[in-house]
Amino acid sequence: MKDDSTQPASWSHVDEGRHDRTIEENWLFTLRKERFRSRLSGLTHDFFVIRLADAVHAVAITTEGEVLFVRQFRAGSGRDSLETPGGLVDPNEDPLVAGPRELLEETGYAGDPPELVGTLWSNPSLVTSRTTTIVIRNARKVAEPKLDHTEELTVEKVPARDVLGLIRQGRVDHALVVAGLLWWLTTEANPARV
């Protein structure tokens, strides 16, 4: 398959962005209206783009072969969500550094050096954020969690062989977490024995 990242985009910014404007800017994201022109038809159109930091999720596998999950409230769904530990990547931070940091902060666990599973665009139609999934093996509790003031979460351990079942049952339904877990499962020689 051809690598599309080297091909010119089919739409380009109009007039070096002179028509673009920021609608909202806060600590979490910047919402912009940006004008693009189709290289094929010449049509111009204003698109809304949310500039959001990249994120990372850690598939942390304990020495007992369990995968660590955190259950926490998510305002978008208005309910608690079962997810792999993770969070936003600081500016200029490597996801392979951010992932172990987030794992330690949220669970108090640390383990072997992280392994990259892959990186996906979170929602390229609207959001600039990319989400990286990493694996940390031999995770063990080394400290108490250090949660932000709005983080109220519980840590749950799930045997690695049961992860696919959680996804099939809809108990893990955060799309980017599911994508990362499925990607991880495809990279394991025998997922039942991780």
mmCIF file of N, CA, C and O in Angstrom, residues 55-61 68 84-90 93-117 132-146:
data_model
loop_
_atom_site.group_PDB
_atom_site.id
_atom_site.type_symbol
_atom_site.label_atom_id
_atom_site.label_comp_id
_atom_site.label_asym_id
_atom_site.label_seq_id
_atom_site.Cartn_x
_atom_site.Cartn_y
_atom_site.Cartn_z
ATOM 1 N N ALA A 55 -2.691 12.510 22.586
ATOM 2 C CA ALA A 55 -2.977 11.706 23.770
ATOM 3 C C ALA A 55 -2.226 10.382 23.685
ATOM 4 O O ALA A 55 -1.709 10.005 22.631
ATOM 5 N N VAL A 56 -2.192 9.683 24.820
ATOM 6 C CA VAL A 56 -1.535 8.382 24.878
ATOM 7 C C VAL A 56 -2.357 7.469 25.787
ATOM 8 O O VAL A 56 -2.962 7.932 26.756
ATOM 9 N N HIS A 57 -2.412 6.185 25.416
ATOM 10 C CA HIS A 57 -3.027 5.152 26.246
ATOM 11 C C HIS A 57 -1.990 4.068 26.485
ATOM 12 O O HIS A 57 -1.254 3.695 25.559
ATOM 13 N N ALA A 58 -1.942 3.549 27.718
ATOM 14 C CA ALA A 58 -0.977 2.513 28.077
ATOM 15 C C ALA A 58 -1.702 1.204 28.344
ATOM 16 O O ALA A 58 -2.556 1.128 29.233
ATOM 17 N N VAL A 59 -1.359 0.182 27.565
ATOM 18 C CA VAL A 59 -1.803 -1.174 27.860
ATOM 19 C C VAL A 59 -0.755 -1.727 28.820
ATOM 20 O O VAL A 59 0.340 -2.105 28.403
ATOM 21 N N ALA A 60 -1.087 -1.695 30.103
ATOM 22 C CA ALA A 60 -0.144 -2.126 31.137
ATOM 23 C C ALA A 60 -0.499 -3.540 31.570
ATOM 24 O O ALA A 60 -1.625 -3.800 32.014
ATOM 25 N N ILE A 61 0.456 -4.449 31.437
ATOM 26 C CA ILE A 61 0.246 -5.855 31.758
ATOM 27 C C ILE A 61 1.038 -6.179 33.012
ATOM 28 O O ILE A 61 2.259 -5.992 33.056
ATOM 29 N N LEU A 68 -4.279 -3.577 33.220
ATOM 30 C CA LEU A 68 -4.808 -2.544 34.108
ATOM 31 C C LEU A 68 -5.784 -1.647 33.357
ATOM 32 O O LEU A 68 -5.486 -1.182 32.259
ATOM 33 N N THR A 84 -8.126 2.008 29.360
ATOM 34 C CA THR A 84 -6.731 1.847 29.735
ATOM 35 C C THR A 84 -6.237 3.199 30.258
ATOM 36 O O THR A 84 -6.737 4.247 29.854
ATOM 37 N N PRO A 85 -5.270 3.209 31.180
ATOM 38 C CA PRO A 85 -4.761 4.477 31.693
ATOM 39 C C PRO A 85 -4.164 5.325 30.570
ATOM 40 O O PRO A 85 -3.569 4.796 29.630
ATOM 41 N N GLY A 86 -4.319 6.631 30.688
ATOM 42 C CA GLY A 86 -3.765 7.502 29.668
ATOM 43 C C GLY A 86 -4.116 8.945 29.916
ATOM 44 O O GLY A 86 -4.724 9.292 30.926
ATOM 45 N N GLY A 87 -3.731 9.778 28.973
ATOM 46 C CA GLY A 87 -4.013 11.198 29.100
ATOM 47 C C GLY A 87 -3.362 11.977 27.981
ATOM 48 O O GLY A 87 -2.871 11.413 27.001
ATOM 49 N N LEU A 88 -3.362 13.290 28.150
ATOM 50 C CA LEU A 88 -2.797 14.177 27.141
ATOM 51 C C LEU A 88 -1.276 14.185 27.211
ATOM 52 O O LEU A 88 -0.682 14.078 28.291
ATOM 53 N N VAL A 89 -0.660 14.331 26.064
ATOM 54 C CA VAL A 89 0.797 14.433 25.944
ATOM 55 C C VAL A 89 1.157 15.910 26.062
ATOM 56 O O VAL A 89 0.554 16.760 25.395
ATOM 57 N N ASP A 90 2.097 16.224 26.919
ATOM 58 C CA ASP A 90 2.538 17.612 27.067
ATOM 59 C C ASP A 90 3.213 18.091 25.777
ATOM 60 O O ASP A 90 3.729 17.271 24.999
ATOM 61 N N GLU A 93 6.448 16.546 24.204
ATOM 62 C CA GLU A 93 6.734 15.332 24.974
ATOM 63 C C GLU A 93 6.561 14.108 24.076
ATOM 64 O O GLU A 93 5.629 14.027 23.284
ATOM 65 N N ASP A 94 7.436 13.155 24.215
ATOM 66 C CA ASP A 94 7.359 11.900 23.481
ATOM 67 C C ASP A 94 6.268 11.037 24.128
ATOM 68 O O ASP A 94 6.253 10.884 25.350
ATOM 69 N N PRO A 95 5.360 10.443 23.338
ATOM 70 C CA PRO A 95 4.341 9.569 23.925
ATOM 71 C C PRO A 95 4.931 8.399 24.721
ATOM 72 O O PRO A 95 4.303 7.912 25.659
ATOM 73 N N LEU A 96 6.148 7.979 24.363
ATOM 74 C CA LEU A 96 6.796 6.901 25.115
ATOM 75 C C LEU A 96 7.267 7.373 26.489
ATOM 76 O O LEU A 96 7.603 6.561 27.346
ATOM 77 N N VAL A 97 7.295 8.672 26.709
ATOM 78 C CA VAL A 97 7.567 9.245 28.035
ATOM 79 C C VAL A 97 6.240 9.550 28.731
ATOM 80 O O VAL A 97 6.065 9.282 29.927
ATOM 81 N N ALA A 98 5.301 10.085 27.987
ATOM 82 C CA ALA A 98 4.007 10.467 28.557
ATOM 83 C C ALA A 98 3.221 9.257 29.052
ATOM 84 O O ALA A 98 2.572 9.320 30.105
ATOM 85 N N GLY A 99 3.257 8.149 28.323
ATOM 86 C CA GLY A 99 2.489 6.959 28.705
ATOM 87 C C GLY A 99 2.863 6.409 30.063
ATOM 88 O O GLY A 99 1.980 6.221 30.922
ATOM 89 N N PRO A 100 4.147 6.145 30.325
ATOM 90 C CA PRO A 100 4.524 5.680 31.656
ATOM 91 C C PRO A 100 4.209 6.706 32.757
ATOM 92 O O PRO A 100 3.830 6.332 33.867
ATOM 93 N N ARG A 101 4.326 7.993 32.431
ATOM 94 C CA ARG A 101 3.983 9.043 33.412
ATOM 95 C C ARG A 101 2.509 8.972 33.766
ATOM 96 O O ARG A 101 2.132 8.989 34.939
ATOM 97 N N GLU A 102 1.649 8.884 32.752
ATOM 98 C CA GLU A 102 0.212 8.795 32.990
ATOM 99 C C GLU A 102 -0.147 7.522 33.755
ATOM 100 O O GLU A 102 -0.989 7.547 34.652
ATOM 101 N N LEU A 103 0.471 6.407 33.399
ATOM 102 C CA LEU A 103 0.218 5.144 34.097
ATOM 103 C C LEU A 103 0.554 5.280 35.580
ATOM 104 O O LEU A 103 -0.248 4.902 36.448
ATOM 105 N N LEU A 104 1.710 5.841 35.889
ATOM 106 C CA LEU A 104 2.125 6.018 37.277
ATOM 107 C C LEU A 104 1.192 6.971 38.014
ATOM 108 O O LEU A 104 0.762 6.684 39.144
ATOM 109 N N GLU A 105 0.846 8.101 37.392
ATOM 110 C CA GLU A 105 -0.035 9.077 38.039
ATOM 111 C C GLU A 105 -1.410 8.491 38.341
ATOM 112 O O GLU A 105 -1.964 8.722 39.406
ATOM 113 N N GLU A 106 -1.977 7.738 37.387
ATOM 114 C CA GLU A 106 -3.348 7.257 37.541
ATOM 115 C C GLU A 106 -3.459 5.978 38.361
ATOM 116 O O GLU A 106 -4.483 5.752 39.001
ATOM 117 N N THR A 107 -2.424 5.134 38.345
ATOM 118 C CA THR A 107 -2.542 3.826 38.995
ATOM 119 C C THR A 107 -1.486 3.552 40.060
ATOM 120 O O THR A 107 -1.673 2.657 40.874
ATOM 121 N N GLY A 108 -0.348 4.262 40.006
ATOM 122 C CA GLY A 108 0.762 3.953 40.895
ATOM 123 C C GLY A 108 1.607 2.792 40.390
ATOM 124 O O GLY A 108 2.500 2.319 41.089
ATOM 125 N N TYR A 109 1.354 2.352 39.158
ATOM 126 C CA TYR A 109 2.094 1.224 38.581
ATOM 127 C C TYR A 109 3.172 1.717 37.627
ATOM 128 O O TYR A 109 3.022 2.748 36.974
ATOM 129 N N ALA A 110 4.259 0.937 37.541
ATOM 130 C CA ALA A 110 5.339 1.152 36.579
ATOM 131 C C ALA A 110 5.799 -0.220 36.117
ATOM 132 O O ALA A 110 5.493 -1.235 36.757
ATOM 133 N N GLY A 111 6.548 -0.261 35.014
ATOM 134 C CA GLY A 111 6.994 -1.552 34.500
ATOM 135 C C GLY A 111 8.163 -1.406 33.553
ATOM 136 O O GLY A 111 8.934 -0.443 33.636
ATOM 137 N N ASP A 112 8.263 -2.359 32.644
ATOM 138 C CA ASP A 112 9.343 -2.377 31.667
ATOM 139 C C ASP A 112 9.262 -1.143 30.764
ATOM 140 O O ASP A 112 8.229 -0.464 30.714
ATOM 141 N N PRO A 113 10.331 -0.859 30.013
ATOM 142 C CA PRO A 113 10.277 0.257 29.064
ATOM 143 C C PRO A 113 9.101 0.088 28.101
ATOM 144 O O PRO A 113 8.776 -1.032 27.690
ATOM 145 N N PRO A 114 8.456 1.184 27.737
ATOM 146 C CA PRO A 114 7.275 1.097 26.879
ATOM 147 C C PRO A 114 7.621 0.637 25.469
ATOM 148 O O PRO A 114 8.692 0.920 24.943
ATOM 149 N N GLU A 115 6.657 -0.079 24.874
ATOM 150 C CA GLU A 115 6.750 -0.516 23.486
ATOM 151 C C GLU A 115 5.650 0.191 22.707
ATOM 152 O O GLU A 115 4.509 0.235 23.144
ATOM 153 N N LEU A 116 5.994 0.724 21.550
ATOM 154 C CA LEU A 116 5.018 1.412 20.713
ATOM 155 C C LEU A 116 4.141 0.400 19.982
ATOM 156 O O LEU A 116 4.651 -0.513 19.339
ATOM 157 N N VAL A 117 2.817 0.564 20.117
ATOM 158 C CA VAL A 117 1.879 -0.228 19.318
ATOM 159 C C VAL A 117 1.570 0.535 18.038
ATOM 160 O O VAL A 117 1.676 -0.003 16.945
ATOM 161 N N THR A 132 -1.686 7.777 20.692
ATOM 162 C CA THR A 132 -0.692 6.709 20.621
ATOM 163 C C THR A 132 -1.020 5.658 21.667
ATOM 164 O O THR A 132 -1.368 5.990 22.800
ATOM 165 N N THR A 133 -0.906 4.393 21.282
ATOM 166 C CA THR A 133 -1.061 3.285 22.215
ATOM 167 C C THR A 133 0.304 2.656 22.423
ATOM 168 O O THR A 133 1.035 2.411 21.462
ATOM 169 N N ILE A 134 0.629 2.428 23.705
ATOM 170 C CA ILE A 134 1.885 1.766 24.065
ATOM 171 C C ILE A 134 1.573 0.556 24.942
ATOM 172 O O ILE A 134 0.482 0.447 25.494
ATOM 173 N N VAL A 135 2.543 -0.342 25.069
ATOM 174 C CA VAL A 135 2.447 -1.490 25.972
ATOM 175 C C VAL A 135 3.554 -1.355 27.003
ATOM 176 O O VAL A 135 4.705 -1.035 26.662
ATOM 177 N N ILE A 136 3.183 -1.596 28.259
ATOM 178 C CA ILE A 136 4.160 -1.655 29.345
ATOM 179 C C ILE A 136 3.976 -3.012 30.020
ATOM 180 O O ILE A 136 2.925 -3.294 30.597
ATOM 181 N N ARG A 137 4.995 -3.838 29.925
ATOM 182 C CA ARG A 137 4.932 -5.191 30.496
ATOM 183 C C ARG A 137 5.498 -5.198 31.921
ATOM 184 O O ARG A 137 6.218 -4.299 32.317
ATOM 185 N N ASN A 138 5.165 -6.243 32.654
ATOM 186 C CA ASN A 138 5.644 -6.444 34.026
ATOM 187 C C ASN A 138 5.320 -5.258 34.924
ATOM 188 O O ASN A 138 6.130 -4.853 35.759
ATOM 189 N N ALA A 139 4.116 -4.728 34.753
ATOM 190 C CA ALA A 139 3.682 -3.595 35.582
ATOM 191 C C ALA A 139 3.458 -4.070 37.016
ATOM 192 O O ALA A 139 2.907 -5.138 37.257
ATOM 193 N N ARG A 140 3.910 -3.250 37.944
ATOM 194 C CA ARG A 140 3.764 -3.552 39.374
ATOM 195 C C ARG A 140 3.559 -2.251 40.118
ATOM 196 O O ARG A 140 4.041 -1.198 39.687
ATOM 197 N N LYS A 141 2.864 -2.337 41.227
ATOM 198 C CA LYS A 141 2.566 -1.135 42.006
ATOM 199 C C LYS A 141 3.853 -0.658 42.690
ATOM 200 O O LYS A 141 4.509 -1.427 43.398
ATOM 201 N N VAL A 142 4.194 0.609 42.471
ATOM 202 C CA VAL A 142 5.411 1.174 43.053
ATOM 203 C C VAL A 142 5.127 2.428 43.862
ATOM 204 O O VAL A 142 6.012 2.927 44.559
ATOM 205 N N ALA A 143 3.909 2.957 43.767
ATOM 206 C CA ALA A 143 3.578 4.210 44.464
ATOM 207 C C ALA A 143 2.060 4.322 44.558
ATOM 208 O O ALA A 143 1.321 3.521 43.975
ATOM 209 N N GLU A 144 1.630 5.335 45.265
ATOM 210 C CA GLU A 144 0.210 5.657 45.296
ATOM 211 C C GLU A 144 -0.104 6.563 44.102
ATOM 212 O O GLU A 144 0.737 7.369 43.704
ATOM 213 N N PRO A 145 -1.300 6.455 43.532
ATOM 214 C CA PRO A 145 -1.664 7.337 42.423
ATOM 215 C C PRO A 145 -1.616 8.803 42.838
ATOM 216 O O PRO A 145 -1.817 9.132 44.010
ATOM 217 N N LYS A 146 -1.335 9.684 41.886
ATOM 218 C CA LYS A 146 -1.335 11.136 42.097
ATOM 219 C C LYS A 146 -2.317 11.740 41.106
ATOM 220 O O LYS A 146 -1.947 12.135 40.006
#
